[in-house]
Coordinates of C-alpha atoms in Angstrom, one line a residue:
M1452 CA 12.3 -3.5 -14.6
K1453 CA 14.5 -5.3 -12.1
N1454 CA 14.5 -4.8 -8.3
P1455 CA 16.4 -1.6 -7.4
T1456 CA 19.4 -1.6 -5.1
I1457 CA 18.5 0.4 -2.0
T1458 CA 21.0 1.7 0.6
I1459 CA 19.7 3.5 3.6
Q1460 CA 21.8 6.5 4.3
K1461 CA 20.1 8.0 7.3
T1462 CA 17.0 7.7 9.4
E1463 CA 15.9 10.7 11.5
L1464 CA 13.1 10.4 14.1
L1465 CA 10.6 13.2 13.5
S1466 CA 8.0 12.1 16.1
D1467 CA 7.4 9.3 18.6
N1468 CA 4.4 11.0 20.2
W1469 CA 1.9 8.3 19.3
Y1470 CA 3.8 5.9 16.9
L1471 CA 7.0 6.5 15.0
L1472 CA 7.4 9.0 12.2
N1473 CA 10.8 8.8 10.5
K1474 CA 12.5 10.7 7.7
V1475 CA 14.5 8.2 5.7
T1476 CA 17.2 9.2 3.2
F1477 CA 18.3 6.4 0.9
D1478 CA 20.2 5.7 -2.3
Y1479 CA 18.1 4.3 -5.1
Q1480 CA 20.1 2.6 -7.8
M1481 CA 18.1 2.3 -11.0
D1482 CA 18.2 -0.2 -13.9
N1483 CA 20.8 1.9 -15.8
Q1484 CA 23.1 1.7 -12.7
E1485 CA 22.6 5.4 -12.0
S1486 CA 21.8 6.3 -8.4
E1487 CA 19.8 9.0 -6.9
I1488 CA 19.2 10.1 -3.4
Q1489 CA 15.6 10.0 -2.3
V1490 CA 13.9 11.2 1.0
R1491 CA 10.6 9.9 2.3
E1492 CA 8.7 10.2 5.5
V1493 CA 7.6 6.8 6.8
Y1494 CA 5.0 6.2 9.6
D1495 CA 5.4 3.1 11.6
R1496 CA 2.4 2.2 13.8
G1497 CA 3.0 -1.5 13.9
N1498 CA 1.0 -4.3 12.1
G1499 CA -2.6 -5.1 12.6
A1500 CA -5.4 -7.5 12.0
V1501 CA -9.0 -7.2 10.9
I1502 CA -11.9 -9.7 10.8
L1503 CA -15.3 -10.0 9.1
L1504 CA -17.7 -11.8 11.4
Y1505 CA -20.4 -13.6 9.5
N1506 CA -23.3 -16.0 10.2
S1507 CA -24.0 -18.4 7.4
A1508 CA -27.4 -19.5 8.6
K1509 CA -28.7 -15.9 9.1
K1510 CA -26.6 -14.5 6.2
T1511 CA -25.5 -11.6 8.4
V1512 CA -22.3 -9.8 9.2
V1513 CA -21.2 -7.9 12.3
L1514 CA -19.5 -4.5 11.8
T1515 CA -18.6 -1.6 14.1
R1516 CA -19.2 2.1 13.9
Q1517 CA -16.9 4.6 15.6
F1518 CA -15.5 8.1 15.3
R1519 CA -12.3 8.4 13.2
L1520 CA -10.6 11.8 13.4
P1521 CA -8.6 11.5 10.2
T1522 CA -11.8 11.0 8.2
Y1523 CA -13.4 14.0 10.0
L1524 CA -10.4 16.1 9.0
N1525 CA -10.8 15.0 5.4
G1526 CA -14.4 15.6 4.5
N1527 CA -16.4 13.1 6.6
T1528 CA -18.7 15.6 8.4
S1529 CA -19.7 13.2 11.2
G1530 CA -16.3 11.5 11.5
M1531 CA -18.2 8.2 12.0
V1532 CA -17.0 5.2 10.0
I1533 CA -18.6 1.7 9.6
E1534 CA -15.9 -0.9 9.5
A1535 CA -14.9 -4.4 10.3
C1536 CA -13.4 -5.1 13.8
A1537 CA -9.7 -4.5 13.8
G1538 CA -6.7 -3.7 16.0
L1539 CA -2.9 -3.5 16.3
L1540 CA -0.9 -6.6 17.1
D1541 CA 1.2 -5.1 19.8
T1542 CA 3.1 -8.2 21.0
E1543 CA 0.5 -10.8 20.0
N1544 CA 0.4 -12.9 16.9
P1545 CA -2.3 -11.9 14.4
E1546 CA -4.8 -14.7 15.4
E1547 CA -4.5 -13.9 19.1
C1548 CA -4.9 -10.2 18.4
I1549 CA -8.1 -10.5 16.3
I1550 CA -9.7 -13.0 18.7
R1551 CA -9.1 -10.5 21.6
E1552 CA -10.2 -7.5 19.6
T1553 CA -13.4 -9.2 18.5
E1554 CA -14.5 -9.8 22.0
E1555 CA -13.5 -6.3 23.2
E1556 CA -15.2 -4.5 20.3
T1557 CA -18.2 -6.7 19.4
G1558 CA -18.7 -8.9 22.5
Y1559 CA -18.4 -12.1 20.5
R1560 CA -16.0 -14.7 21.9
L1561 CA -14.5 -16.7 19.0
S1562 CA -12.5 -19.9 19.4
S1563 CA -11.1 -20.0 15.9
V1564 CA -10.6 -17.7 12.9
K1565 CA -9.4 -18.2 9.3
K1566 CA -6.7 -16.0 7.8
V1567 CA -7.6 -15.2 4.2
F1568 CA -4.8 -12.8 3.1
Q1569 CA -2.6 -9.9 4.2
S1570 CA -2.0 -6.5 2.6
Y1571 CA 0.0 -3.3 2.9
M1572 CA -2.7 -0.7 3.2
S1573 CA -0.8 2.5 2.3
P1574 CA 2.6 1.3 1.0
G1575 CA 3.7 4.8 0.0
S1576 CA 3.9 6.1 3.5
V1577 CA 2.9 3.5 6.2
T1578 CA 4.8 0.3 7.1
E1579 CA 1.8 -1.5 8.4
I1580 CA 0.9 -5.0 7.2
L1581 CA -2.8 -5.8 7.9
H1582 CA -3.8 -9.5 8.4
F1583 CA -7.3 -10.2 7.1
F1584 CA -9.5 -12.8 8.8
I1585 CA -13.0 -14.2 8.7
G1586 CA -14.8 -15.8 11.6
E1587 CA -18.2 -17.4 11.9
Y1588 CA -20.3 -16.2 14.9
Q1589 CA -23.4 -17.6 16.5
S1590 CA -25.7 -15.8 19.0
E1591 CA -24.6 -18.0 21.9
M1592 CA -21.0 -16.7 21.4
K1593 CA -22.1 -13.2 22.5
V1594 CA -20.6 -12.8 26.0
S1595 CA -20.8 -9.0 26.4
E1596 CA -22.1 -5.8 24.8
G1597 CA -18.7 -5.1 23.3
G1598 CA -18.0 -1.4 22.5
G1599 CA -14.3 -1.5 23.2
L1600 CA -12.2 -0.6 26.2
A1601 CA -12.8 2.5 28.3
E1602 CA -9.1 2.9 29.0
E1603 CA -8.5 3.0 25.2
H1604 CA -11.2 5.7 24.9
E1605 CA -13.1 3.5 22.5
N1606 CA -16.8 4.2 22.0
I1607 CA -17.8 1.5 19.5
E1608 CA -21.3 0.8 18.3
V1609 CA -21.8 -2.9 17.3
L1610 CA -23.9 -3.3 14.1
E1611 CA -25.5 -6.4 12.6
Y1612 CA -26.6 -6.3 8.9
S1613 CA -27.8 -8.8 6.4
F1614 CA -24.8 -9.5 4.1
D1615 CA -26.8 -8.1 1.1
E1616 CA -27.5 -4.8 3.0
A1617 CA -23.8 -4.4 4.0
Y1618 CA -22.6 -5.1 0.5
Q1619 CA -25.0 -2.5 -1.0
M1620 CA -23.6 0.0 1.5
I1621 CA -20.4 0.0 -0.5
A1622 CA -22.2 1.3 -3.5
S1623 CA -24.2 3.9 -1.5
G1624 CA -21.0 5.2 0.2
E1625 CA -22.1 4.3 3.7
I1626 CA -19.2 1.8 3.9
N1627 CA -16.1 3.5 2.6
D1628 CA -13.4 1.9 4.7
A1629 CA -10.9 0.0 2.5
K1630 CA -10.3 -3.0 4.8
T1631 CA -14.1 -3.5 5.2
I1632 CA -14.7 -3.3 1.5
M1633 CA -11.9 -5.8 0.9
L1634 CA -13.5 -8.3 3.3
L1635 CA -17.0 -7.8 2.0
Q1636 CA -15.7 -8.4 -1.5
Y1637 CA -13.9 -11.6 -0.3
A1638 CA -17.1 -12.8 1.3
K1639 CA -19.1 -12.1 -1.9
I1640 CA -16.7 -14.2 -3.9
N1641 CA -15.9 -17.0 -1.4
L1642 CA -18.8 -17.4 1.1
A1643 CA -22.4 -18.4 0.5
L1644 CA -24.0 -15.4 2.2

């Protein structure tokens, strides 16, 4: 199958209440040269970054726990999710964003991070590219309690687990956030934790 020829016919703004929700009408030309009109709703919330904080000596990871309304609306009775620290890029580059978010959410001030990959997280409906990072932390890097920013209405609990415990929480279902699972899998394969 070769790449299709796409021609955007029309983009209609459905909502800009929080981020952008557009209805896109496009012409999709198939391999046999026939074309069909398709319509999709596309949510654009910008791109983001996520990080797994780890300590090689202690064999630990730092994660966060917070309320996520969409999970509550889809079967998570508490709405609480354990996840890796993450945030939207806004106007920053991915490295600047994740260093800032790490300090705001976890209280750890990092001077360097390592990008390990990037991924579309829900390519059927969301434009976001998520940049995945790892960063090593030490106890002396803790400069605040973390917890997020009050003006962003964040109420984030900072958690430290042994790597083995966090990894087992995937199988138990306690960790069911895709970006966190991906980073823990990366760590299992690539880091000596």
